[in-house]
Structure formats: C-alpha cells, structure tokens
Amino acid sequence: MAPDRSERPPGKVILRNPLRGLRYSTLGLMVLIIAGILYVLTERTRGGDSGPPLASLETGEGVAQRALNLDVKRTRRGLPSLKVSAKEALTYRDGSTTLHDVAVTVIGEDRKTTEITAPVAVSGAGSSGGWSFKNGVELKDDEGFRVEVPEIDYHETPQELSATGSVSFSTGAIEGTARGLRYLVGRRIIEFPADVEIRTAAGSDPSRKILSESARFDPRSHQIEFRRYRTLSSDGETLSGTSLLVDIEEVDGRKVIRSLHSTQGFRAYLPGPAPPGGGAGGPGRLLTGDALDLSLDPSGRIDAASARGGVRLTDGDPNQDPRTISCNHLEAALDQGAITSITASGSAHLRIPARQDPQGEMTTLGADRLVARFAPGGRSLQRVEAETGVIATHGDRTLKAPHVAWETASGLWTLRGEGDLQASVTSPSGSISADSVDLDRPHEVLDAHGHVRTAYLEKEPGGDAAAAGASPPGADGAKRMAGLLGSGDGPLHAMSDALHLVLSDRKAHYTGNVRIWRGGGSIEAATVDYSDADGLLEARDHVVARVSVEGGA
C-alpha cells in the first residue's frame, strides 16, 4: 500500500518547489499592472488629464479631498470641449465640489472659445454635471463679447448657462444691460429674456440707445435680434416696432452698429433740421410701413433707408396738413443725417398742400415711380421726377405723361411722351396733348411740340375786349376769319407741329401744318394766332379756309 504523502511526520519539514511560488507572484503582479493601465486609459477617455493628485485631508468638516492649481481638459464626442482651471478644488463627502478662482473655457466645434471666470464655482452632488458660478461672474468669447453677472448656472445636459439677475454686457463700442441671461453653449447663442437696454459707448456721435422686452445675440453672425423695441438717438431720431435685427461690424478696430432691419411693422421719426442759430428743430418726418432697413455710416448716422409694405412718409406737423408720400417701396439717401433724395415705387403718390407750394396751389403726383430731390439740409424739396403712368394735379390743371419732371422752386413742369403715349394738360378751359409739353407755371406760359392737339371752350362772345370797349388794330379781319368756323357751344379744335400758349392772356400761337376747326368749318395755314379772350384768329401763309354754313350746306 502506497504511503499517505499528505501526512507530515512530527518534526519533519517538507520542501515545496520554489519556482511554482515565483510563477504565482509574477502572475499577480502582471494582473495589477494591466488593471492599472486599463484604469488610466479609462480615465483619459472619460475626462482627459485629471490634473494634480488629490490629497486626503481633514481640513474642514465634510471635506474629503483637496487639489491645488487644478488644470483639467475634458474632450467629449459631439459636445464642446471644456478646459477647467482653479487655484483650489475641494471635494466633500456628499459628492459636491467647490472650486476657487475658477476659469472654464468652452471650445466649440468651430474652435471658437468662450471663457467663464468666477471667484467660486459649486457643483452639486450626483451625476447631473451642473455648476453654479458665484460672487461676480465674467463671460467672454474670442470675438470680444463680454458679459458680467453676479451669479450664473451651468447645466451640463442641455449645454447652457442661465442667470436671473442683473446682467451687463459689451462688445466693442456697444454696451448694455438686461435682466436674466440664457447662453446656448453648443450654438454660442446668447438670449436676454427681459428689460434689455443697449447703447453705443460714450463719445459716439450721435449716440444711440435700444430698449426692448427681449434680445438674442449670435456672435457668429454678429447680429442682435430685439423683440418689441424702441430706439432713440441723441439727434432725436426714434424707431419702434415688433422685431429689430442689428448688424455689428468692426470699423477701425472697434465694433459698431452698421445697419438695422425692422420687420412686422415699424414707426420711425426724424426731427426737422435745427435753425442756423441753434435750438430745437422744426417739424420732422414720420415714416411708417411693414419693414425697414437702415444703413449707418462709420460715425453712426443714417446714410440710407429702405422701407417696404404700405409705406407712408409724413413731412411736417400732422395737424397742419403736411406733405405726404405713400408707396409700396421707398428708398432714401441721406448725408450727415439729412435726406438728399427719396425714391418711391409701386403706386407712389405725392401730395403737397397749397401752403407748401411756391405758387400756393395744391399739388398731387401719382406714378409707378417717383424721385424727390432735396436741397442741402434736407428740408426744401427742389425737384420731383416721375415715370410710368404719371398723373399730376396742380391747382385746377391735370397733367398726364409717361415722364414728368417738376422743378418746385421755379414752377417749371416738363412732360414727355413715349411711343404712342403723349403728354397732356387739361383744365376747365380746355385740353392740350403733344409729344412734349413744358409748363412755366409762374409765368403762365406753355410750350408744346410734336403732334400737338388742342381743344378750347371759348368764353362768351365779345370776351374781355368787348368789356374793355375797344378793339385792337386788325381785329375786324381777325373776327371775320374766326367767324368762318361758325359759332356754337362746341370746343374749338386745333392741330399743329408746335404751340406757344400764354395762359394768362389766353393767346395761342400755332406753327407748322396748322389746322383749326369747329363743326364743319376749318382753317389750314402755316401759322395761326388765336386769342380766346376776344375771339380773334389770324392765319398766315398757305391759308386754306373751308366755310361752315349754318342751317344747311
């Protein structure tokens, strides 16, 4: 029977194979090394560099660990990277963390950065990843936008910062305040939910202020959007409406407002120019419509405006019958804040009351397109140009033409036809049509050229000459020639190549292929002078008369 090797005789030592023990020790050491490598790789994947080692301390109640000069970078797939540094980090037994003199840099996918600095940052217990920055927080991006707020919260899951207290912010020459803030970290959008006020920095001329219920700032597009807003400038300009988009540009190394875009209805007011000696300006201009674009020059003054949708411009005191322009689309050019020209298109209509007209007559002008030009300083209207379907009224006259120009100071009207469309002037005493018509309103002189046609409603027989009790030399012959056309209440018609008409004296001078007729009688000649005031007609050169016989042929 084989001996039992498991029994150890008393006092006898049994030696085992020493290589076997060494093999087990080596295997255990390798397991520890592999575990350590896996741990390091796991930590790097989760949070990058973990910073200096934490020392186990009992420096305060509930404090479990403390780290000095913390510097950690976290890279996460699909989320902005975070770089966190702090002079001191305290981790408590309940899992919360407090950082002192902390700076957090958020690095977006576009490599743009946003930095948050605060004296204190506190992280609650649990895995929500939320932080509260306290005791005066500053937020700034690499585009120069800066925000200051007493306290702000960072929410890891939705990737946003939020605050409910007073907020101040600035970018270049623009600064402002608001109540509350919401910063969408991933999209780098900043929202101000209430009581927003933005203003250009001190020293801007003119200075500008925007008040709104809420605002939204996109640093990437350099735009701020305001809701239910009102703007004011040191020049007295105001603009109000529902939605306003402000473009910010960098000029000479500083960020300034370069354009404003209002939609969903607007109301803009530009004050009248100040008198030469200073003081308050006169009545201003009120502009309303659906949408408005304003362009500002580098100094902050408006240099161009574009309005759309039911546009109406009121020039002067609305209670004193002001000058008005209405249209679908209006473009205005300005110089040093003063309007130099206005272009109105789409059912454009200009109305000037008699008190603002140099000749003291009501004037209206409607067309598909109007251009109004102003004298230096922007107050005095110098010239109006209209085209396509132009209809104007000036006193008791109606003027129509494809193209019309009016020199307001001199009172000269220029009407030009186009193709088969002629220029025409109509008044209670008759009508004139031609390829072109020039009307000198102050001197009451009209010149027409090209395919001239006229129709006169004569005065009562005898006219002004009969009332005066005398006839000019040659009047008897002229009357007999006029009598060849017959009498009656019908208008006197005429055709010629050209016409010179003195409206105040009611005298017409026809030249070139003249033909005058009424009823069955007519006169043809190279030149005809006709006086409607006293019924005189004189024809010269190549005269042909066709007699009208009343009561039969």
Coordinates of C-alpha atoms in Angstrom, one line a residue:
M1 CA 0.0 0.0 0.0
A2 CA 1.5 3.4 -1.0
P3 CA 2.3 5.7 1.8
D4 CA 0.0 8.7 2.6
R5 CA 2.0 11.8 1.5
S6 CA -0.4 14.2 3.0
E7 CA 0.6 13.2 6.5
R8 CA 3.5 15.1 7.8
P9 CA 5.6 13.2 10.4
P10 CA 6.1 15.0 13.6
G11 CA 9.2 17.3 13.5
K12 CA 9.7 16.7 9.7
V13 CA 9.7 19.7 7.2
I14 CA 8.5 19.0 3.7
L15 CA 10.0 21.4 1.0
R16 CA 7.9 22.5 -2.0
N17 CA 9.0 23.6 -5.5
P18 CA 10.2 27.3 -5.2
L19 CA 9.6 28.0 -8.9
R20 CA 5.9 27.5 -8.5
G21 CA 5.6 30.3 -5.9
L22 CA 7.6 32.7 -8.1
R23 CA 5.3 31.9 -11.0
Y24 CA 2.2 32.8 -9.0
S25 CA 3.8 36.1 -7.7
T26 CA 4.7 37.2 -11.2
L27 CA 1.2 36.5 -12.5
G28 CA -0.3 38.6 -9.7
L29 CA 2.0 41.5 -10.5
M30 CA 1.1 41.4 -14.2
V31 CA -2.6 41.5 -13.3
L32 CA -2.1 44.6 -11.2
I33 CA -0.1 46.3 -14.0
I34 CA -2.8 45.5 -16.6
A35 CA -5.5 46.8 -14.2
G36 CA -3.6 50.0 -13.7
I37 CA -3.2 50.5 -17.5
L38 CA -6.9 49.9 -18.1
Y39 CA -7.7 52.4 -15.3
V40 CA -5.5 55.1 -16.8
L41 CA -6.9 54.6 -20.3
T42 CA -10.5 54.7 -19.0
E43 CA -9.8 57.9 -17.1
R44 CA -8.3 59.6 -20.2
T45 CA -11.2 58.5 -22.3
R46 CA -13.7 60.0 -19.8
G47 CA -12.1 63.2 -18.8
G48 CA -8.6 63.7 -20.3
D49 CA -5.9 64.8 -17.9
S50 CA -7.0 64.7 -14.3
G51 CA -4.6 67.3 -13.0
P52 CA -2.5 67.1 -9.8
P53 CA -3.3 64.2 -7.4
L54 CA -5.8 64.8 -4.7
A55 CA -4.6 64.6 -1.1
S56 CA -6.8 63.1 1.5
L57 CA -7.2 65.9 4.2
E58 CA -9.4 66.6 7.1
T59 CA -9.0 70.4 6.9
G60 CA -12.7 71.1 7.3
E61 CA -15.9 69.4 8.2
G62 CA -17.1 67.1 5.4
V63 CA -14.0 67.8 3.2
A64 CA -12.7 64.6 1.7
Q65 CA -10.1 65.8 -0.8
R66 CA -8.3 68.9 -1.9
A67 CA -6.3 69.8 -5.0
L68 CA -4.3 72.9 -5.7
N69 CA -3.7 74.6 -9.1
L70 CA -6.2 72.3 -10.8
D71 CA -5.9 72.1 -14.6
V72 CA -8.3 69.7 -16.4
K73 CA -9.3 69.3 -20.0
R74 CA -12.4 67.3 -21.0
T75 CA -12.9 66.2 -24.6
R76 CA -16.3 64.7 -25.4
R77 CA -17.6 63.4 -28.6
G78 CA -20.4 65.5 -30.0
L79 CA -20.1 68.1 -27.2
P80 CA -17.9 71.2 -26.7
S81 CA -14.6 70.5 -25.0
L82 CA -14.1 72.0 -21.6
K83 CA -10.9 73.3 -20.0
V84 CA -11.1 73.9 -16.3
S85 CA -8.5 75.6 -14.1
A86 CA -8.8 76.6 -10.4
K87 CA -6.4 77.6 -7.7
E88 CA -8.2 75.2 -5.3
A89 CA -10.6 72.4 -5.6
L90 CA -12.5 70.9 -2.6
T91 CA -14.4 67.7 -2.8
Y92 CA -16.9 66.9 0.0
R93 CA -18.0 63.6 1.4
D94 CA -21.5 64.2 -0.1
G95 CA -20.0 64.3 -3.6
S96 CA -20.2 68.0 -4.1
T97 CA -17.2 70.1 -5.3
T98 CA -16.2 73.7 -4.8
L99 CA -13.7 75.5 -7.0
H100 CA -12.0 78.8 -6.1
D101 CA -10.7 81.3 -8.6
V102 CA -12.0 79.2 -11.4
A103 CA -11.8 79.7 -15.2
V104 CA -13.8 77.4 -17.6
T105 CA -13.0 77.6 -21.3
V106 CA -15.6 76.1 -23.7
I107 CA -14.1 75.1 -27.0
G108 CA -16.7 74.7 -29.8
E109 CA -16.5 72.6 -32.9
D110 CA -15.6 75.7 -34.9
R111 CA -12.6 76.1 -32.4
K112 CA -14.2 79.4 -31.1
T113 CA -13.9 79.7 -27.4
T114 CA -16.0 81.1 -24.6
E115 CA -14.4 81.7 -21.1
I116 CA -16.2 81.8 -17.8
T117 CA -14.4 83.2 -14.7
A118 CA -15.6 83.5 -11.2
P119 CA -14.3 83.6 -7.6
V120 CA -16.3 80.5 -6.7
A121 CA -17.9 77.6 -8.6
V122 CA -20.0 74.9 -6.8
S123 CA -21.1 71.6 -8.2
G124 CA -24.0 69.7 -6.6
A125 CA -23.9 66.1 -5.6
G126 CA -24.9 63.5 -8.2
S127 CA -24.1 63.0 -11.9
S128 CA -26.1 65.9 -13.4
G129 CA -22.9 67.9 -14.0
G130 CA -24.4 71.2 -13.0
W131 CA -22.3 74.1 -11.7
S132 CA -23.1 77.4 -10.1
F133 CA -20.7 80.3 -10.6
K134 CA -20.9 82.9 -7.9
N135 CA -19.7 86.2 -6.4
G136 CA -19.3 88.1 -9.7
V137 CA -19.0 86.1 -12.9
E138 CA -17.5 87.2 -16.2
L139 CA -18.2 85.5 -19.5
K140 CA -16.4 86.4 -22.7
D141 CA -15.7 85.0 -26.2
D142 CA -12.8 85.4 -28.6
E143 CA -15.0 87.8 -30.7
G144 CA -14.8 90.4 -27.9
F145 CA -18.3 89.9 -26.4
R146 CA -18.2 90.2 -22.6
V147 CA -20.9 89.6 -20.0
E148 CA -20.9 90.3 -16.3
V149 CA -23.4 88.8 -13.9
P150 CA -23.5 88.2 -10.1
E151 CA -24.3 84.5 -10.5
I152 CA -24.8 82.1 -13.3
D153 CA -25.7 78.4 -13.5
Y154 CA -24.2 75.8 -16.0
H155 CA -26.4 72.9 -16.9
E156 CA -24.4 70.0 -18.4
T157 CA -27.2 68.1 -20.2
P158 CA -28.8 70.9 -22.2
Q159 CA -25.4 72.6 -22.5
E160 CA -26.5 76.0 -21.4
L161 CA -25.7 78.8 -18.9
S162 CA -28.5 80.7 -17.3
A163 CA -28.9 83.6 -14.9
T164 CA -31.9 85.5 -13.5
G165 CA -30.2 88.6 -12.0
S166 CA -29.0 91.8 -13.5
V167 CA -26.7 91.4 -16.5
S168 CA -24.3 93.8 -18.1
F169 CA -22.6 93.2 -21.4
S170 CA -20.4 94.9 -24.0
T171 CA -18.8 94.3 -27.4
G172 CA -16.5 97.0 -28.8
A173 CA -18.2 100.4 -28.7
I174 CA -21.6 98.8 -27.8
E175 CA -22.7 98.1 -24.2
G176 CA -25.9 97.2 -22.5
T177 CA -27.9 95.7 -19.6
A178 CA -30.6 93.2 -19.2
R179 CA -32.5 91.1 -16.6
G180 CA -31.6 87.5 -16.9
L181 CA -29.5 85.5 -19.4
R182 CA -29.5 82.2 -21.3
Y183 CA -26.4 81.1 -23.2
L184 CA -26.7 78.1 -25.5
V185 CA -23.1 76.8 -25.3
G186 CA -23.1 74.5 -28.3
R187 CA -24.6 77.1 -30.7
R188 CA -23.0 80.0 -29.0
I189 CA -26.3 81.9 -28.8
I190 CA -26.9 84.4 -26.0
E191 CA -30.5 85.3 -25.1
F192 CA -31.6 88.2 -22.8
P193 CA -35.2 87.4 -21.7
A194 CA -36.2 90.8 -20.2
D195 CA -35.6 94.5 -19.8
V196 CA -32.9 94.9 -22.4
E197 CA -31.1 98.2 -23.0
I198 CA -28.3 98.5 -25.5
R199 CA -26.4 101.7 -26.2
T200 CA -23.3 102.9 -28.1
A201 CA -20.4 103.8 -25.9
A202 CA -19.8 107.3 -24.6
G203 CA -18.3 109.6 -27.2
S204 CA -20.3 108.2 -30.2
D205 CA -21.9 111.0 -32.2
P206 CA -24.8 110.5 -32.4
S207 CA -25.2 108.2 -29.5
R208 CA -27.9 105.5 -29.9
K209 CA -30.0 103.5 -27.4
I210 CA -32.2 100.5 -28.0
L211 CA -34.8 99.4 -25.4
S212 CA -36.6 96.1 -25.8
E213 CA -38.6 93.4 -24.0
S214 CA -36.0 90.7 -25.0
A215 CA -33.0 90.2 -27.2
R216 CA -31.0 87.4 -28.8
F217 CA -27.3 87.7 -29.8
D218 CA -25.4 85.5 -32.3
P219 CA -21.7 86.2 -32.1
R220 CA -21.0 84.1 -35.1
S221 CA -23.2 86.2 -37.4
H222 CA -22.5 89.4 -35.4
Q223 CA -26.3 90.1 -35.1
I224 CA -28.6 91.1 -32.2
E225 CA -32.3 90.5 -32.6
F226 CA -34.7 92.6 -30.4
R227 CA -38.4 91.9 -29.8
R228 CA -40.9 94.8 -29.1
Y229 CA -38.3 97.5 -29.2
R230 CA -37.8 101.3 -29.3
T231 CA -34.6 103.1 -30.4
L232 CA -33.6 106.6 -29.6
S233 CA -30.6 108.7 -30.7
S234 CA -29.1 111.9 -29.4
D235 CA -30.2 113.6 -32.7
G236 CA -33.8 112.9 -31.7
E237 CA -34.4 110.0 -34.1
T238 CA -36.7 107.3 -32.9
L239 CA -37.7 103.9 -34.2
S240 CA -40.2 101.4 -32.7
G241 CA -41.8 98.1 -33.7
T242 CA -42.1 94.4 -33.1
S243 CA -38.9 92.9 -34.4
L244 CA -35.5 94.5 -35.0
L245 CA -32.2 92.9 -36.2
V246 CA -29.0 94.8 -35.6
D247 CA -25.8 94.1 -37.6
I248 CA -22.5 94.8 -35.9
E249 CA -19.2 95.3 -37.8
E250 CA -15.7 96.1 -36.8
V251 CA -14.6 99.5 -38.0
D252 CA -11.1 100.8 -37.2
G253 CA -10.6 98.1 -34.6
R254 CA -13.9 98.6 -32.8
K255 CA -17.3 97.1 -33.1
V256 CA -20.1 99.5 -34.1
I257 CA -23.7 99.2 -35.3
R258 CA -23.7 99.4 -39.1
S259 CA -27.3 98.5 -40.0
L260 CA -30.8 97.9 -38.5
H261 CA -33.6 95.8 -40.0
S262 CA -37.1 96.1 -38.7
T263 CA -40.0 93.8 -39.6
Q264 CA -43.6 93.2 -38.6
G265 CA -44.4 96.9 -38.7
F266 CA -42.4 100.0 -37.7
R267 CA -42.7 103.6 -36.9
A268 CA -39.7 105.9 -37.5
Y269 CA -39.3 109.6 -36.7
L270 CA -36.6 112.0 -38.0
P271 CA -36.6 115.5 -36.4
G272 CA -36.6 118.6 -38.6
P273 CA -33.2 120.4 -39.1
A274 CA -32.2 122.9 -36.4
P275 CA -32.2 126.6 -37.3
P276 CA -28.8 128.2 -38.1
G277 CA -28.7 129.9 -34.7
G278 CA -29.3 126.6 -32.9
G279 CA -32.2 125.5 -30.8
A280 CA -35.0 122.9 -31.4
G281 CA -35.5 121.7 -35.0
G282 CA -38.7 122.3 -36.9
P283 CA -41.4 119.7 -37.6
G284 CA -39.9 116.3 -38.5
R285 CA -40.7 113.4 -40.8
L286 CA -42.7 110.3 -39.7
L287 CA -42.2 107.1 -41.7
T288 CA -44.4 104.0 -41.2
G289 CA -44.6 100.7 -43.0
D290 CA -44.2 96.9 -42.7
A291 CA -40.4 96.6 -43.0
L292 CA -37.4 99.0 -42.8
D293 CA -33.7 98.7 -43.4
L294 CA -31.4 101.4 -42.1
S295 CA -27.7 101.7 -43.1
L296 CA -25.4 103.7 -40.8
D297 CA -22.1 105.4 -41.7
P298 CA -19.0 104.8 -39.5
S299 CA -20.0 107.8 -37.3
G300 CA -23.4 106.2 -36.5
R301 CA -25.6 108.5 -38.7
I302 CA -28.2 107.1 -41.0
D303 CA -26.9 107.3 -44.6
A304 CA -29.6 105.1 -46.4
A305 CA -33.1 103.8 -45.6
S306 CA -35.3 101.3 -47.4
A307 CA -39.0 100.8 -46.4
R308 CA -41.5 98.3 -47.8
G309 CA -45.1 97.4 -47.5
G310 CA -47.8 100.1 -47.1
V311 CA -45.1 102.9 -46.7
R312 CA -46.2 106.4 -45.8
L313 CA -43.9 109.4 -45.2
T314 CA -45.4 112.4 -43.5
D315 CA -43.3 115.6 -43.7
G316 CA -44.3 118.2 -41.2
D317 CA -46.8 118.7 -38.4
P318 CA -49.5 116.0 -38.9
N319 CA -52.1 118.5 -37.6
Q320 CA -51.1 121.2 -40.2
D321 CA -51.9 119.5 -43.5
P322 CA -48.3 118.1 -44.1
R323 CA -46.6 117.0 -47.3
T324 CA -47.0 113.2 -47.7
I325 CA -45.6 110.4 -49.8
S326 CA -47.2 106.9 -50.0
C327 CA -46.0 103.9 -51.9
N328 CA -45.1 100.2 -51.7
H329 CA -41.4 100.7 -51.6
L330 CA -39.3 103.7 -50.5
E331 CA -35.6 104.3 -50.8
A332 CA -34.0 107.4 -49.1
A333 CA -30.4 108.6 -49.3
L334 CA -29.0 110.8 -46.5
D335 CA -26.0 113.0 -46.0
Q336 CA -25.0 113.7 -42.4
G337 CA -28.4 112.6 -41.3
A338 CA -30.3 114.9 -43.8
I339 CA -32.3 113.4 -46.6
T340 CA -30.9 114.2 -50.1
S341 CA -33.3 112.1 -52.2
I342 CA -36.3 109.8 -51.9
T343 CA -37.3 107.2 -54.5
A344 CA -40.9 105.9 -54.1
S345 CA -42.1 103.0 -56.3
G346 CA -45.2 100.9 -56.6
S347 CA -48.4 103.0 -56.6
A348 CA -46.4 106.0 -55.5
H349 CA -48.3 109.2 -54.6
L350 CA -47.0 112.6 -53.6
R351 CA -49.3 115.3 -52.0
I352 CA -48.2 118.9 -51.3
P353 CA -50.6 121.2 -49.7
A354 CA -51.1 124.7 -51.1
R355 CA -49.4 126.3 -48.1
Q356 CA -46.1 124.5 -49.0
D357 CA -46.3 125.2 -52.8
P358 CA -44.4 128.3 -54.1
Q359 CA -47.4 129.1 -56.3
G360 CA -49.9 128.5 -53.5
E361 CA -51.7 125.6 -55.2
M362 CA -52.5 122.1 -54.1
T363 CA -50.3 119.6 -55.9
T364 CA -50.5 115.8 -56.2
L365 CA -48.4 113.5 -58.3
G366 CA -49.1 109.7 -58.8
A367 CA -46.9 107.3 -60.7
D368 CA -45.3 103.9 -60.6
R369 CA -42.1 105.5 -59.6
L370 CA -41.2 108.9 -58.1
V371 CA -37.9 110.5 -57.3
A372 CA -37.9 113.5 -55.0
R373 CA -34.6 115.5 -54.6
F374 CA -34.0 117.9 -51.7
A375 CA -31.8 121.0 -51.2
P376 CA -28.8 120.7 -48.8
G377 CA -30.0 120.3 -45.3
G378 CA -32.8 118.0 -46.4
R379 CA -35.8 120.3 -45.8
S380 CA -36.6 122.1 -49.1
L381 CA -38.0 120.0 -51.9
Q382 CA -36.2 121.0 -55.2
R383 CA -37.2 118.6 -57.9
V384 CA -39.6 115.7 -58.5
E385 CA -39.2 113.2 -61.3
A386 CA -42.0 110.7 -62.1
E387 CA -42.3 107.9 -64.7
T388 CA -44.8 105.3 -65.9
G389 CA -48.5 106.2 -65.7
V390 CA -47.9 109.6 -64.3
I391 CA -51.0 111.7 -63.3
A392 CA -50.4 115.0 -61.6
T393 CA -52.7 117.8 -60.5
H394 CA -51.6 121.4 -59.9
G395 CA -54.4 123.7 -58.9
D396 CA -57.2 123.2 -61.4
R397 CA -55.0 121.5 -64.0
T398 CA -54.4 117.8 -64.6
L399 CA -51.1 116.7 -66.2
K400 CA -50.5 113.2 -67.7
A401 CA -47.4 111.7 -69.3
P402 CA -45.1 108.7 -69.2
H403 CA -42.4 111.0 -67.9
V404 CA -42.9 114.1 -65.8
A405 CA -40.4 116.4 -64.0
W406 CA -41.3 119.3 -61.7
E407 CA -38.9 122.0 -60.5
T408 CA -40.6 123.1 -57.4
A409 CA -38.8 126.4 -56.9
S410 CA -39.1 127.6 -60.5
G411 CA -42.5 126.1 -61.0
L412 CA -41.4 124.5 -64.3
W413 CA -43.2 121.3 -65.4
T414 CA -41.7 119.1 -68.1
L415 CA -43.9 116.4 -69.6
R416 CA -42.5 113.9 -72.1
G417 CA -44.4 111.3 -74.1
E418 CA -43.2 107.8 -75.1
G419 CA -44.1 106.0 -78.3
D420 CA -47.9 106.3 -78.8
L421 CA -48.4 107.8 -75.3
Q422 CA -48.5 111.6 -75.4
A423 CA -48.2 114.2 -72.7
S424 CA -51.4 116.1 -71.9
V425 CA -52.6 119.1 -69.8
T426 CA -56.3 119.5 -69.0
S427 CA -58.1 122.4 -67.3
P428 CA -61.6 123.7 -67.1
S429 CA -61.0 125.9 -70.2
G430 CA -59.7 123.0 -72.5
S431 CA -57.0 120.4 -73.1
I432 CA -53.6 120.1 -74.8
S433 CA -51.8 117.0 -75.9
A434 CA -48.4 116.6 -77.6
D435 CA -45.2 114.6 -77.7
S436 CA -43.7 117.1 -75.2
V437 CA -45.1 119.9 -73.1
D438 CA -43.3 122.4 -71.0
L439 CA -45.4 124.5 -68.5
D440 CA -43.9 127.5 -66.8
R441 CA -46.3 127.9 -64.0
P442 CA -45.2 131.3 -62.5
H443 CA -45.2 133.0 -65.9
E444 CA -48.3 131.1 -67.2
V445 CA -46.6 130.0 -70.4
L446 CA -46.9 126.6 -72.1
D447 CA -44.9 125.2 -75.0
A448 CA -45.9 122.0 -76.8
H449 CA -44.0 120.2 -79.6
G450 CA -44.8 117.2 -81.8
H451 CA -48.3 116.2 -82.9
V452 CA -50.0 119.0 -81.0
R453 CA -53.7 118.8 -80.5
T454 CA -55.8 121.3 -78.5
A455 CA -59.5 121.8 -77.6
Y456 CA -60.7 125.1 -76.2
L457 CA -64.0 126.0 -74.6
E458 CA -64.4 129.6 -75.7
K459 CA -65.6 132.5 -73.5
E460 CA -68.8 134.3 -74.2
P461 CA -68.9 136.4 -77.4
G462 CA -67.2 139.7 -77.1
G463 CA -65.0 138.4 -74.3
D464 CA -62.6 140.7 -72.5
A465 CA -62.1 143.0 -75.5
A466 CA -65.9 143.8 -75.6
A467 CA -65.8 144.5 -71.9
A468 CA -63.0 147.0 -72.4
G469 CA -65.0 148.8 -75.1
A470 CA -62.2 148.8 -77.7
S471 CA -60.8 146.5 -80.5
P472 CA -57.1 146.2 -81.3
P473 CA -55.9 147.1 -84.8
G474 CA -56.9 144.4 -87.4
A475 CA -59.4 142.9 -85.0
D476 CA -62.3 143.2 -87.5
G477 CA -60.5 141.0 -90.0
A478 CA -59.5 138.5 -87.4
K479 CA -63.1 138.3 -86.1
R480 CA -64.3 137.7 -89.7
M481 CA -61.8 134.8 -90.0
A482 CA -62.9 133.4 -86.7
G483 CA -66.5 133.7 -87.9
L484 CA -65.7 131.3 -90.8
L485 CA -65.6 128.5 -88.2
G486 CA -69.1 129.1 -87.2
S487 CA -70.4 129.7 -83.7
G488 CA -71.7 127.4 -81.1
D489 CA -71.1 125.9 -77.7
G490 CA -68.7 123.2 -79.0
P491 CA -65.0 123.4 -78.4
L492 CA -62.5 124.9 -80.9
H493 CA -60.1 122.2 -82.1
A494 CA -56.6 122.6 -83.4
M495 CA -53.6 120.6 -84.7
S496 CA -50.1 121.7 -85.4
D497 CA -46.4 120.9 -85.1
A498 CA -45.8 123.3 -82.2
L499 CA -47.7 125.6 -79.9
H500 CA -46.8 128.6 -77.8
L501 CA -49.6 129.5 -75.4
V502 CA -49.8 132.4 -73.0
L503 CA -52.3 131.2 -70.4
S504 CA -52.8 134.4 -68.6
D505 CA -53.8 136.2 -71.8
R506 CA -55.4 133.1 -73.4
K507 CA -53.4 133.6 -76.6
A508 CA -52.1 130.7 -78.7
H509 CA -49.5 130.8 -81.4
Y510 CA -49.6 127.7 -83.7
T511 CA -46.8 126.8 -86.1
G512 CA -46.3 124.1 -88.7
N513 CA -49.1 122.4 -90.5
V514 CA -51.8 124.1 -88.6
R515 CA -55.4 123.1 -88.8
I516 CA -58.2 124.7 -86.7
W517 CA -61.8 123.5 -86.9
R518 CA -65.2 123.6 -85.2
G519 CA -68.2 121.9 -86.6
G520 CA -68.0 121.8 -90.4
G521 CA -65.7 124.9 -90.8
S522 CA -61.9 124.7 -90.8
I523 CA -58.8 126.8 -91.5
E524 CA -55.4 125.5 -92.5
A525 CA -52.2 127.6 -92.6
A526 CA -48.5 127.6 -91.8
T527 CA -49.1 129.9 -88.8
V528 CA -52.2 130.7 -86.8
D529 CA -52.6 133.1 -83.9
Y530 CA -55.7 132.8 -81.8
S531 CA -57.0 134.8 -78.9
D532 CA -59.6 133.1 -76.9
A533 CA -60.1 136.2 -74.7
D534 CA -61.6 138.2 -77.6
G535 CA -62.3 135.6 -80.2
L536 CA -59.6 136.8 -82.7
L537 CA -58.0 134.4 -85.2
E538 CA -55.3 135.3 -87.7
A539 CA -53.9 132.8 -90.2
R540 CA -50.8 133.4 -92.4
D541 CA -49.0 131.6 -95.2
H542 CA -50.7 128.9 -97.4
V543 CA -54.1 129.6 -95.9
V544 CA -57.0 127.4 -96.8
A545 CA -60.5 128.0 -95.4
R546 CA -63.5 125.8 -95.5
V547 CA -66.6 127.7 -94.7
S548 CA -69.2 126.4 -92.3
V549 CA -72.8 127.3 -93.5
E550 CA -75.2 127.3 -90.6
G551 CA -78.6 125.9 -91.3
G552 CA -77.6 124.0 -94.4
A553 CA -74.8 123.1 -96.8

